[in-house]
Structure formats: C-alpha cells, structure tokens
Short mmCIF file of C-alpha atoms and ligand atoms in Angstrom, two decimals:
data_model
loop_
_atom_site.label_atom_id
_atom_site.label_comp_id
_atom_site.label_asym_id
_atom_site.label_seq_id
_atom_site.Cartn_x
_atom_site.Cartn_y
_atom_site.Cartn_z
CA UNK T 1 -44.49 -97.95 16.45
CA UNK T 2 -48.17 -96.87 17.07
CA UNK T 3 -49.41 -99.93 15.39
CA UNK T 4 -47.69 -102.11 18.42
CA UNK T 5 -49.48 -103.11 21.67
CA UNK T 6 -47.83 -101.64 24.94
CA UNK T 7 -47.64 -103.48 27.99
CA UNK T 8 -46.11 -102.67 31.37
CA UNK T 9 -44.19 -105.85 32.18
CA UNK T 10 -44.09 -106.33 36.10
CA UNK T 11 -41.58 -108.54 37.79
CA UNK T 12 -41.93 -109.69 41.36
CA UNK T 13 -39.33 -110.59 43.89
CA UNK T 14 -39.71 -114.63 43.16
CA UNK T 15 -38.05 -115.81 46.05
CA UNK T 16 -40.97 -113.68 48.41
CA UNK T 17 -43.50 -115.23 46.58
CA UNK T 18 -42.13 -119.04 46.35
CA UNK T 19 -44.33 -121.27 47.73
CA UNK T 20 -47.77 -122.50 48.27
CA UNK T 21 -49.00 -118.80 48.90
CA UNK T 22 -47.90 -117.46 45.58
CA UNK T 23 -50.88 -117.93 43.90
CA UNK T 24 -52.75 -115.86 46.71
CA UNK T 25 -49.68 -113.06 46.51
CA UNK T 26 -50.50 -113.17 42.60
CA UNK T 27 -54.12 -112.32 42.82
CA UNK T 28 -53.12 -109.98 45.05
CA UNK T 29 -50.64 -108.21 43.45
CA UNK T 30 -52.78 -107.90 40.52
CA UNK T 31 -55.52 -106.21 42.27
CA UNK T 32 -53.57 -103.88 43.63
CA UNK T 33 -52.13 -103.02 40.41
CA UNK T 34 -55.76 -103.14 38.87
CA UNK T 35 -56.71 -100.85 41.42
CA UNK T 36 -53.58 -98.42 41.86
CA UNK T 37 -53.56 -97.92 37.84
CA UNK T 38 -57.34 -97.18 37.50
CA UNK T 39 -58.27 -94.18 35.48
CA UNK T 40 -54.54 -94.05 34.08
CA UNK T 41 -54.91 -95.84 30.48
CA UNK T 42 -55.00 -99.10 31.35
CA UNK T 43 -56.77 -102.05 29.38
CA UNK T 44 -56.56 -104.92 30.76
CA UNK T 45 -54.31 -106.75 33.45
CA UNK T 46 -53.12 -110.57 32.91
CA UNK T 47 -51.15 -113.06 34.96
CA UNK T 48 -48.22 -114.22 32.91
CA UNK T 49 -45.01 -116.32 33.82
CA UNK T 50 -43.62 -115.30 37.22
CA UNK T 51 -44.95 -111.60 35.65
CA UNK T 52 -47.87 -109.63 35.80
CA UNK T 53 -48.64 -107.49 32.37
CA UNK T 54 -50.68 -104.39 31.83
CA UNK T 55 -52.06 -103.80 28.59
CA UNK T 56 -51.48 -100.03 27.86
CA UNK T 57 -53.96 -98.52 25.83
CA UNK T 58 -51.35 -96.25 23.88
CA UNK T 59 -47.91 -94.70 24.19
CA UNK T 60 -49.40 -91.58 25.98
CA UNK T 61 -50.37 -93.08 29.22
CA UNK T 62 -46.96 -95.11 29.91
CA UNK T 63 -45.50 -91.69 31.94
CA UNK T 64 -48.69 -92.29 34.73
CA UNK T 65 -48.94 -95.75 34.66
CA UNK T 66 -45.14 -95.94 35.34
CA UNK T 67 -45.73 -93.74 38.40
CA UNK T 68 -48.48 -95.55 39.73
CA UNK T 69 -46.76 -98.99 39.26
CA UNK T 70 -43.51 -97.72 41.21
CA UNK T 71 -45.92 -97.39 44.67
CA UNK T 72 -46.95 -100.86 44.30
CA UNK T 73 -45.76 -103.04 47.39
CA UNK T 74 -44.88 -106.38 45.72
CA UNK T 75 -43.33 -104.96 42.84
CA UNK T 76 -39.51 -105.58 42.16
CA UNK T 77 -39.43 -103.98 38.84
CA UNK T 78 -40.66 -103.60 35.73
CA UNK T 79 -40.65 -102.40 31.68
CA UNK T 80 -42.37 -100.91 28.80
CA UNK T 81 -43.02 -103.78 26.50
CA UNK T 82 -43.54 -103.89 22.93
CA UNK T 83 -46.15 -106.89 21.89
CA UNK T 84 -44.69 -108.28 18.35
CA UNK T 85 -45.97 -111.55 16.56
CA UNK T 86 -43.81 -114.38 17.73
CA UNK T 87 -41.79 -114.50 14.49
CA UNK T 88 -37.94 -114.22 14.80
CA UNK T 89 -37.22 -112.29 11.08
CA UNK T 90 -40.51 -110.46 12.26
CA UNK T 91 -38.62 -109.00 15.12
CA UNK T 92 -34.98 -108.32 13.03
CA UNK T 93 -37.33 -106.89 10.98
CA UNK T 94 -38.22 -104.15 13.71
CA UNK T 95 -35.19 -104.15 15.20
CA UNK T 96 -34.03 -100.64 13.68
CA UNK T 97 -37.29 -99.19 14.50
CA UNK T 98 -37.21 -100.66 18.21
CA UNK T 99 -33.77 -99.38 19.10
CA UNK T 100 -34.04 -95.76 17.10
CA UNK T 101 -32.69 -93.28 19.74
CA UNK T 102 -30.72 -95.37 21.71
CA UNK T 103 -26.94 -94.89 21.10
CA UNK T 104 -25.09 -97.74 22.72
CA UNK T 105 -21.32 -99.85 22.06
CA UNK T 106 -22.25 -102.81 23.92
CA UNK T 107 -25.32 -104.18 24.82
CA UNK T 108 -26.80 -108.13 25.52
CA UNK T 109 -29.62 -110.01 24.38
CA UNK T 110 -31.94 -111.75 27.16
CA UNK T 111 -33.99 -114.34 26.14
CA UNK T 112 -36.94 -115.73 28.59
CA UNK T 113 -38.94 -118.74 27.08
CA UNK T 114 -41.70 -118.57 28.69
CA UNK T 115 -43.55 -120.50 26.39
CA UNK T 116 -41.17 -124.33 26.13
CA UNK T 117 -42.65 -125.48 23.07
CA UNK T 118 -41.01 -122.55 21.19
CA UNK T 119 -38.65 -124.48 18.56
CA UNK T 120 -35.52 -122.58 19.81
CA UNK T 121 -34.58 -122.31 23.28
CA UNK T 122 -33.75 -119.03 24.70
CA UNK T 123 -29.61 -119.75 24.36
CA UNK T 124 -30.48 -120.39 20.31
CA UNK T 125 -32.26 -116.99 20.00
CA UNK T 126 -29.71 -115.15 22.06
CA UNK T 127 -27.01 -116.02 19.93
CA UNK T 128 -29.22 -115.51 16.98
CA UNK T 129 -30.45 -112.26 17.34
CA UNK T 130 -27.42 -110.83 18.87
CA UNK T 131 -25.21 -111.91 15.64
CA UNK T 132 -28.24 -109.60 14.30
CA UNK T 133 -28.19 -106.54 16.20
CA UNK T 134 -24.14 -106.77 16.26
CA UNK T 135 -24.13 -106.85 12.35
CA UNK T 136 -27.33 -103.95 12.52
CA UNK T 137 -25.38 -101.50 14.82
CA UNK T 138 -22.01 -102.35 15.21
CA UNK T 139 -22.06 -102.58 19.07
CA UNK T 140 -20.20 -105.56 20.91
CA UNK T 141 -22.07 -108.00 23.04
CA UNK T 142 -21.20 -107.34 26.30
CA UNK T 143 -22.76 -110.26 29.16
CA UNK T 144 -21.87 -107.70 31.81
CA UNK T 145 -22.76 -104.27 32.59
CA UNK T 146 -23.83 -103.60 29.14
CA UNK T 147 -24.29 -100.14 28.10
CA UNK T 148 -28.34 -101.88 26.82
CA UNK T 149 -30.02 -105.19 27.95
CA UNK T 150 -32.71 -106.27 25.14
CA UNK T 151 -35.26 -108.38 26.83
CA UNK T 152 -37.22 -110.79 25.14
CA UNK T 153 -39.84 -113.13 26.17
CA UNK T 154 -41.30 -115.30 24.45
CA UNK T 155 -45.26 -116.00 25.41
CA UNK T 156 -47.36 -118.59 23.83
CA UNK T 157 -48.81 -115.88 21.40
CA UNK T 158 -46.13 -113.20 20.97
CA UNK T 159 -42.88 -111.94 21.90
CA UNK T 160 -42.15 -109.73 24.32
CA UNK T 161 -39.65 -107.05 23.89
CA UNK T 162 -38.35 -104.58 25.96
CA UNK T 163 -34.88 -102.76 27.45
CA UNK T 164 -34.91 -99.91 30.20
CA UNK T 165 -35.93 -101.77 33.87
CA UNK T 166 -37.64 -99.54 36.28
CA UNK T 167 -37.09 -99.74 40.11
CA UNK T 168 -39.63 -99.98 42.40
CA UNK T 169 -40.03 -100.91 46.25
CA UNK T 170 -40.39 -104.70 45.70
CA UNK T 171 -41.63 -106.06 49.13
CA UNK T 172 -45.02 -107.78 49.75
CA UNK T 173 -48.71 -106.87 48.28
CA UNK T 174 -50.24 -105.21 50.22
CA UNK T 175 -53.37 -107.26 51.93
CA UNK T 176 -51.51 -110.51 51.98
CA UNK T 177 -49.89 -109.82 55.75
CA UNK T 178 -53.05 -109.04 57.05
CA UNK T 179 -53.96 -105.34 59.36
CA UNK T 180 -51.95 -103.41 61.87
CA UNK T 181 -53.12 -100.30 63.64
CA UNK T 182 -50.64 -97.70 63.39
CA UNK T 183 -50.81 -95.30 65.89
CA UNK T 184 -49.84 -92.16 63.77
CA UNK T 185 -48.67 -88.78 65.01
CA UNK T 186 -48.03 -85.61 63.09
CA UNK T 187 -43.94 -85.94 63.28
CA UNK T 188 -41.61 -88.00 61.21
CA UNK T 189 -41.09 -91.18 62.57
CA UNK T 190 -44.54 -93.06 62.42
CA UNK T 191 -45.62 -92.28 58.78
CA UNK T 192 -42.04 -93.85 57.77
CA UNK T 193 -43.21 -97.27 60.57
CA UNK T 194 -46.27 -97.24 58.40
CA UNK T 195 -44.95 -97.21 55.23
CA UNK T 196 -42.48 -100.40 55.88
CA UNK T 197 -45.23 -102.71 57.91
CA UNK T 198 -47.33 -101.64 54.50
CA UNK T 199 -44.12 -102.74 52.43
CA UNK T 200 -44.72 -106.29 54.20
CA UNK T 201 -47.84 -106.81 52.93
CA UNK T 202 -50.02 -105.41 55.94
CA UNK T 203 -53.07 -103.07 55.25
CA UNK T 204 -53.02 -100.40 57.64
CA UNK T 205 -55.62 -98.43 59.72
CA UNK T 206 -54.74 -95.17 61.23
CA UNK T 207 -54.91 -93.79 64.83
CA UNK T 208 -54.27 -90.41 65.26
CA UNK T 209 -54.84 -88.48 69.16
CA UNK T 210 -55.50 -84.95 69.74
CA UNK T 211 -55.96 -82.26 72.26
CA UNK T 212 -58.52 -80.63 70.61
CA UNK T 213 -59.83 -78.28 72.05
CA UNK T 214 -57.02 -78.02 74.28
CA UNK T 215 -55.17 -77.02 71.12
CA UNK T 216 -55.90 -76.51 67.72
CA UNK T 217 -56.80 -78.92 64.78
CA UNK T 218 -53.39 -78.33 63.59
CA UNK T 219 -51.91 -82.32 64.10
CA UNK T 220 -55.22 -83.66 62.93
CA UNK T 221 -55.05 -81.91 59.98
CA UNK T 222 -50.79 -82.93 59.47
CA UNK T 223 -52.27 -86.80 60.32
CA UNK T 224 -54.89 -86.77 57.87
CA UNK T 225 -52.73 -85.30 55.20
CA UNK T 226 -50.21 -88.15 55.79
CA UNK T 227 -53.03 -90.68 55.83
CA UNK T 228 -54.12 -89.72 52.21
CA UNK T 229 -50.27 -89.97 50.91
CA UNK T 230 -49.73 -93.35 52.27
CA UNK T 231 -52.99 -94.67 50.86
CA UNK T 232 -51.38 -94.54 47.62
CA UNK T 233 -50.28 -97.54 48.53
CA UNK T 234 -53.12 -99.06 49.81
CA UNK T 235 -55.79 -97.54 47.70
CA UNK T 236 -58.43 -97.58 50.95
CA UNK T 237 -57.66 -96.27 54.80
CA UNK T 238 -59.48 -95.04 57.60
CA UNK T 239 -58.55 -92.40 59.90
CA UNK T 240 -59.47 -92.75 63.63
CA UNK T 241 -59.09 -89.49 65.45
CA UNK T 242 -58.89 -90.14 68.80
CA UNK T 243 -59.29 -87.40 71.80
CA UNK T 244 -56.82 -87.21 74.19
CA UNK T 245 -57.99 -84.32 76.48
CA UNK T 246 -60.06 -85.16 78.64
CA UNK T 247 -57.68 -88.28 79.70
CA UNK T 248 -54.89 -85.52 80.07
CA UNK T 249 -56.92 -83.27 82.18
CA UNK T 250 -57.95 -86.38 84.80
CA UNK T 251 -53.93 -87.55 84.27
CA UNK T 252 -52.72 -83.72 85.65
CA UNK T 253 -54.86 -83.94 88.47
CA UNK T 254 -53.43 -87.21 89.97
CA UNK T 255 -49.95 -88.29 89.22
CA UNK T 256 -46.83 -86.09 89.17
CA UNK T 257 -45.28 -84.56 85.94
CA UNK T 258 -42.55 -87.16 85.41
CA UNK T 259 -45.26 -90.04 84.87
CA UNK T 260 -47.62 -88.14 82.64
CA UNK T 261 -45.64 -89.08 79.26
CA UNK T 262 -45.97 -93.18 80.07
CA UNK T 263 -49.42 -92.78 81.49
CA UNK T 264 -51.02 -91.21 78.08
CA UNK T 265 -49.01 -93.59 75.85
CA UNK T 266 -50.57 -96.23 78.32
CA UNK T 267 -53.75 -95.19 77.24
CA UNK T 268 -53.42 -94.39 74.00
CA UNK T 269 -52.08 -98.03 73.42
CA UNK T 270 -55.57 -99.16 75.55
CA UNK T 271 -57.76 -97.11 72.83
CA UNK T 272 -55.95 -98.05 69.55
CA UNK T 273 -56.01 -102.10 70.89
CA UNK T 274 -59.75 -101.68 71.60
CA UNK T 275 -59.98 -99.64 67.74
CA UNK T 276 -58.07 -102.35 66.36
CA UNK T 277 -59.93 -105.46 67.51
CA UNK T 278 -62.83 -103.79 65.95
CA UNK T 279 -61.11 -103.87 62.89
CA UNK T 280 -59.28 -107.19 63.36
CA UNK T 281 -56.39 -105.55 63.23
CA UNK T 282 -53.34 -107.58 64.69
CA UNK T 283 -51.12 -105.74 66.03
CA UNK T 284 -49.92 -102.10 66.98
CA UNK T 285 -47.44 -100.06 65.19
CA UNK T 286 -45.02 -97.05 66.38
CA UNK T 287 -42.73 -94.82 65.07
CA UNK T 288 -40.75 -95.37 68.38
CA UNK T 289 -36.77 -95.83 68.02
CA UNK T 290 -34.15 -96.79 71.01
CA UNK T 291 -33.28 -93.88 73.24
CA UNK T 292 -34.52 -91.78 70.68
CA UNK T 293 -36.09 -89.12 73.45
CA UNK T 294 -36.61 -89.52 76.72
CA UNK T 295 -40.01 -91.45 76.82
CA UNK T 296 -38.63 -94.29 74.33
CA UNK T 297 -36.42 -95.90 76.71
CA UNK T 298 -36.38 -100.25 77.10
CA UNK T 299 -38.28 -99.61 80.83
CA UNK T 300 -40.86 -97.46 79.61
CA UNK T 301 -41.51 -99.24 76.41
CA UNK T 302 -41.90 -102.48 79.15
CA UNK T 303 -44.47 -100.35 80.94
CA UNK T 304 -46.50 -99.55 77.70
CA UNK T 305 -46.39 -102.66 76.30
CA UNK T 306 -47.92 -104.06 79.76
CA UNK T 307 -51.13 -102.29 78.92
CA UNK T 308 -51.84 -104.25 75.73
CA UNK T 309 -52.42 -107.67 75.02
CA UNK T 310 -52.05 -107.08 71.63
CA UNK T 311 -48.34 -107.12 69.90
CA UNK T 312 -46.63 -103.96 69.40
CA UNK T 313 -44.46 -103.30 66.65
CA UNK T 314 -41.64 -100.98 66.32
CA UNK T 315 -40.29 -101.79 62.85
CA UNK T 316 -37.86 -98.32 63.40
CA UNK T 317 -36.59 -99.59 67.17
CA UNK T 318 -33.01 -99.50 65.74
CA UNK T 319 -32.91 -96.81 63.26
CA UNK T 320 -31.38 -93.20 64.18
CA UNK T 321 -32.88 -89.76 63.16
CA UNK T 322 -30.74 -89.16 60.19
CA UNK T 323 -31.57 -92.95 58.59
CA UNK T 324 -35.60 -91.98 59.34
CA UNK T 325 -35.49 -88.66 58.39
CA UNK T 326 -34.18 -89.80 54.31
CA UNK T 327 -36.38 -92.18 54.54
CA UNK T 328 -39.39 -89.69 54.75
CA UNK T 329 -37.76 -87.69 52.35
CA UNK T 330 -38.25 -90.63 49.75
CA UNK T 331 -41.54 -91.80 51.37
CA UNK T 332 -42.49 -87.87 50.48
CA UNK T 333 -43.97 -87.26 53.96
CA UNK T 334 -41.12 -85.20 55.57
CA UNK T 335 -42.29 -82.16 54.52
CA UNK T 336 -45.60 -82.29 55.73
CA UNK T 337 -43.86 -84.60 58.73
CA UNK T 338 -42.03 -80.86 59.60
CA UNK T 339 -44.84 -78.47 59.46
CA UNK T 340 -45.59 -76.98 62.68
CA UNK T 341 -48.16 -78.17 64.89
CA UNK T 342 -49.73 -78.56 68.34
CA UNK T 343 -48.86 -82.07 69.21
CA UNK T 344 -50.94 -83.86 72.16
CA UNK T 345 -47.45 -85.20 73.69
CA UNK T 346 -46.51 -82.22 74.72
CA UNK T 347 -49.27 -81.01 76.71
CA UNK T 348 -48.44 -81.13 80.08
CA UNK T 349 -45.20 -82.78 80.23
CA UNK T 350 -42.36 -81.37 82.22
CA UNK T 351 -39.32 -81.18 80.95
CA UNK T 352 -37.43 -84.43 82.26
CA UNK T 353 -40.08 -87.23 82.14
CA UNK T 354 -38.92 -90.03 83.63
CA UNK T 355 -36.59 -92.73 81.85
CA UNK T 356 -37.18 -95.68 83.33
CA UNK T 357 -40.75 -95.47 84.40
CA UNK T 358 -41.79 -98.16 87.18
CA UNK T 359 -44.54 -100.42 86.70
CA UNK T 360 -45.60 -100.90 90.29
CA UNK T 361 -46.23 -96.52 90.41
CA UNK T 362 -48.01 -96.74 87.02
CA UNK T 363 -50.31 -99.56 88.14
CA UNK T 364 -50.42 -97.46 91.59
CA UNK T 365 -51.06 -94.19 89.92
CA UNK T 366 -54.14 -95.70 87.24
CA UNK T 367 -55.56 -97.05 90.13
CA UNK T 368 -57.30 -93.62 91.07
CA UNK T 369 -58.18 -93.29 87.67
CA UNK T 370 -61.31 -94.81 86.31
CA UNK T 371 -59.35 -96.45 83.06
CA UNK T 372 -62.35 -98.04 81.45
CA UNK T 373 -64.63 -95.55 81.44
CA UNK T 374 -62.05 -93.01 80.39
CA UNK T 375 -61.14 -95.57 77.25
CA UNK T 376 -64.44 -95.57 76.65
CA UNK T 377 -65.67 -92.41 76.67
CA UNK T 378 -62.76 -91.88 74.57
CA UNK T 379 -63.88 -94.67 71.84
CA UNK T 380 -67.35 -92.83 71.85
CA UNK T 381 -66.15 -89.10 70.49
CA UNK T 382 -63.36 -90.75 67.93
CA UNK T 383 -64.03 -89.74 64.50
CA UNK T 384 -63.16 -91.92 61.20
CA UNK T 385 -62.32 -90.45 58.04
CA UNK T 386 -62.07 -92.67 54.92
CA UNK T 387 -59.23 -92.14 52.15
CA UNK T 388 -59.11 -93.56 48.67
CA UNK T 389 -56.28 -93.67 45.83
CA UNK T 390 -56.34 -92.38 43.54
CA UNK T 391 -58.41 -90.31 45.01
CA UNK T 392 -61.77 -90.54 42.86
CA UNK T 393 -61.78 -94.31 42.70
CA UNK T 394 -63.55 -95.36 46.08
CA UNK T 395 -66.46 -94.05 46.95
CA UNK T 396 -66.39 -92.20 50.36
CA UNK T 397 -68.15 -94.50 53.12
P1 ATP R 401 -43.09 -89.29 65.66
O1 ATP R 401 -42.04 -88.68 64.81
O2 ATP R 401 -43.77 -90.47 65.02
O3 ATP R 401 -44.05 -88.27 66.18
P2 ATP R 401 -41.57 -89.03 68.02
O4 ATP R 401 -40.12 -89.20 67.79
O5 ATP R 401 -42.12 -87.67 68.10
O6 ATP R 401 -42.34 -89.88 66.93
P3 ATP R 401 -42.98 -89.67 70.45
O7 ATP R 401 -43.65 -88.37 70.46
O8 ATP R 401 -42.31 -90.17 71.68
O9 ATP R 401 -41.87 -89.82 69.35
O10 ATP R 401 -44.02 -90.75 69.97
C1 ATP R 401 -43.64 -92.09 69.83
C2 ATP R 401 -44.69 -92.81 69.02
O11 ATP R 401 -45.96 -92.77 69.68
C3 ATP R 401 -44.93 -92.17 67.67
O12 ATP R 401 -44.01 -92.61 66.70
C4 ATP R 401 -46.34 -92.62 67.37
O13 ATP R 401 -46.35 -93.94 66.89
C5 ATP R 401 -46.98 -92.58 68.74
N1 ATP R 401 -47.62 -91.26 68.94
C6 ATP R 401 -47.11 -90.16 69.48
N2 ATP R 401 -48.00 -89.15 69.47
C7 ATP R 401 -49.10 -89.63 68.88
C8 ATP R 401 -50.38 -89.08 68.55
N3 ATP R 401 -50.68 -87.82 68.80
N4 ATP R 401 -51.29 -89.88 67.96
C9 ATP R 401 -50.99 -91.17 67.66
N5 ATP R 401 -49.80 -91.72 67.94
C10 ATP R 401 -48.87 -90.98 68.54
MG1 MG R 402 -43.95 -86.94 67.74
#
C-alpha cells in the first residue's frame, strides 16, 4: 500500500478538553506533538474533528513516531491511518489489501462522519460496508468485543481508515496548567510527583539540593539524569542545583539533631519558592507521601508548609511505596531512582528525627540563624542546566 498516505490519527480525552479552553488545549496539543515528533518522519501536523493527524512521510517511520506520540500528555489514543479517496467501492476495492494479515471471526465497522454533507450517514455506511467485508472474509459482525474494529472517518476530502488503537497517558497538554517547581531528589518518589503534575498539563522546572562538597556529585548526577527522561514529555526543562552545605553546617551548630530534618526542608522550601517566582512558577511539588518516613508526618508537613507562601503540592500524599514504586517502573525512572547515591537528607540527621516537629522551637531555633542571607547566598552558587527532547531539537541556552 506504498502508494497510500499514512497518518497517525490522535484522539484526545473530549470531555478534558470541552469547553471554551479547547481551542487553546488544541493548539497546544499540537505543538507538543509538532515538537515531541520532530526529526522522526513527520510531514505535516493538522487539526481535524475532535482529532489531531500527523502526516507520516512513509511506512518506515510509523515504529518512532508511535513511540514519541505515546509520551504525549493530552493524548488518549491513537492509530495508523490509511488516507483513501472518499469513494465507498474505492475503499471495498482495497479492502483485501487493507486487512491482508489480519486473521479475525468477528470484527465491527465504525463509521465517524466527520464531514455531514457526506450523502450517507455513518449508520448507512456501517451497514454497507460490513455486508462487504462479511461477504469478503466470512467473519460475523460482532458490536462487542470484536476480535477487529475497522475505523472509518470520513473527512471532507478523504476517508480515513484504520483498526489497531494505541494507548497512551491521555491527561492534559502539557503548558496549558501553567509551571510548578518540583523540588526533585535522587530517590523514587519525586520523579513519579513530577511526572503526574506534568500529566495535568503543568510545565515543570526542577530543583535539585546537594552537599557537594560535603559529598560527592553522585545525587546531582541521579537528578539530572531524571531531569532529561522526564523532558520527554516536556521537550524543554531546567535544572536548578541548589547547595545545601553550607545551610547544614550553620543548622549543626545551633539546633539539636531531632530538628535538623524540618529545618533543611524549611529551607529548601524558602530557596525553591524564591527559584520559582523567578520563573513564575506557581506552586511547589514533592514526592512526599503520609507517614511514609519519619519526617513526612501531618505536624511537620504544617511546619514546612509555614515557611512558604507559595502552595505546596503533594500529588503522592496518599499513595504507599509499592503503588509509587510501579509507577516508576512504567515512568522508566526506577532504575536510575535506585542507584546509589549520597543524598543531602541524610547528612547529619540522627536516627529518630522528630515526628511532630513544633512550630514555636522551629521559629525559636531559625531565629539564631541568619535565614535570608543563608537563602541567598544559597540562590547565588545554584547552577541551571537546560534539557531538550529529543535531545538535538533545542538548542542549549
Ligand atoms: P524521594 O523518593 O523523592 O527522595 P523520600 O521518600 O526519600 O522521597 P524524603 O527524603 O523525606 O522522602 O524527601 C521528601 C521530598 O522532599 C522528596 O520527595 C523531594 O520532593 C524533596 N527532597 C528531598 N531531598 C531532596 C533534594 N536533595 N533535593 C530536592 N528535593 C528533595
Ligand atoms: Mg529521598
């Protein structure tokens, strides 16, 4: 069938993108997909009916495009098309030629008139072309769980054909939900926090703390690693390393052991805020869950949310390990999530920090400390790094 256009047929989740927004979600959804399928074989992208097509410029680049598609936020599911005149005998005509390989018993015709002024409405050509393909194969029609679904659609200039639907997240585009900072360490939870707020539409930046020199680069380099898998769904991220050290050091010297966890989260939350009003970012995200460890407990999180104006966002709050830890296994950051590092966190820290950290000490304890100055001389030695997907479409900046 080399003489037949191929398009990848995208379908949204319509009731996410109802409304007046949709046609904002649209153009966003199709740059994304512009952008995510660049270099892959693609010709052109259009804005159909409730669907977004990508014009394929052969058969050889469908097994990329289909994997860059699948990491598109916004994207329900979608198909490899076959573009055939809009002609009904046209397409019988084809028929043996579109379904060779496919064994089947039962199977259902699915009709989409996208175009109204076709003379037959989509019941008409169901019935018509499935009395066809019964008569051409021998298979039943089956209206439910049929072995093959044969989609057609008809567009003011051609029909649309196509059978096997491919999964993808669905979700929102991302862009359309605006920016959130995600405070990102090396482990499992907070890549899999980041991937969902990206899933609703938000464009993430990344802030990552280290002990450096205190320890090695090891974390950085598990953060940055991270950064440049999730930006395959975002195309474009930056990478704030923040250091932590020097705040640890001053934090040892003045308040007990027990505090130390809530007082560095304190100001790590104070650094990323400041990093994310640059960036107009809106909120915070963690990877923190309920109870999880000792430090994630409904006092302290009270106590660290104190030092922030801006909302913080815990999208895994009431997920347990085993429920994050397959999600990073089909995120795909587990395995880097695992490899051994030396974290900031656990510099320091004895081994029973306190549970239910009092605000009244923690305002008592920072008030020895010089907290601006230390936040800023923190914001002065943070380093970005900027990521692009696929990885030699952006230019660095
Ligand atoms: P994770 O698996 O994300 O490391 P965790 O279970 O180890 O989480 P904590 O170490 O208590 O939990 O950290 C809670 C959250 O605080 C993390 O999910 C992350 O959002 C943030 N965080 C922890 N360490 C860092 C770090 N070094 N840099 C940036 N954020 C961090
Ligand atoms: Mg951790």
């Amino acid at each position: 069938m080399e003489d037949l256009k191929l398009h990848a047929i995208v379908k949204t989740h319509e009731l996410a993108l109802k409304g007046k927004n949709r046609p904002w979600f649209m153009r966003k959804l199709i740059e994304n997909l512009r952008t995510a399928t660049k270099g892959a074989g693609v010709e052109r992208v259009w804005q159909g009916q409730l669907m977004v097509g990508l014009t394929l410029s052969d058969e050889e680049c469908w097994p990329e495009v289909k994997s860059r598609i699948k990491e598109v936020f916004g994207v329900a599911k979608f198909y490899k098309a076959y573009d055939l005149p809009r002609d009904l005998d046209g397409l019988k005509a084809r028929m043996p030629q579109l379904l060779e390989g496919r064994s089947f018993e039962t199977f259902r015709i699915t009709t989409n008139r996208a175009d109204k002024r076709f003379p037959m409405n989509s019941e008409e050509v169901n019935r018509d072309l499935g009395a066809f393909v019964k008569d051409l194969t021998g298979a039943q029609v089956k209206l439910k769980d049929p072995d093959i679904c044969i989609y057609v659609d008809i567009q003011p200039k051609s029909f649309l054909v196509y059978f096997d639907e491919v999964k993808a997240h669905g979700g929102l585009p991302v862009g359309v939900s605006g920016k959130v900072a995600v405070m990102l360490s090396g482990g499992i939870d907070s890549p899999v926090a980041a991937w969902q707020m990206m899933k609703r539409g938000c464009q993430a930046m990344f802030v990552h703390f280290h002990s450096y020199p205190l320890v090695d680069r090891t974390s950085m380099e598990k953060a940055a690693d991270l950064v440049q898998h999730l930006t395959r769904h975002q195309y474009e991220s930056n990478l704030y390393l923040a250091p932590l050290a020097e705040i640890q050091k001053k934090i040892i010297l003045s308040a007990p052991p027990s505090y130390r966890v809530v007082l560095y989260r304190r100001f790590m939350v104070r650094i990323t805020e400041a990093l994310a009003k640059r960036n107009r970012a809106k909120a915070i995200i963690t990877g923190e869950s309920c109870g999880q460890v000792a430090s994630q407990t409904l006092e302290n999180i009270a106590v660290v949310d104190q030092s922030a104006d801006m909302p913080i966002l815990r999208p895994l709050i009431g997920s347990n390990k085993e429920e994050i830890v397959n999600m990073a296994r089909d995120i795909g950051t587990f395995t880097t999530s695992i490899l051994p590092d030396q974290d900031c966190c656990t510099l320091f820290v004895p081994k029973h920090p306190e549970t239910k950290a009092d605000l009244d000490t923690v305002l008592r304890l920072e008030e020895v400390l010089s907290v601006d100055e230390m936040v800023r001389d923190a914001l002065e030695n943070t380093e970005r790094r900027h990521f692009a997907s696929p990885e030699a479409a952006a230019p660095a900046r």
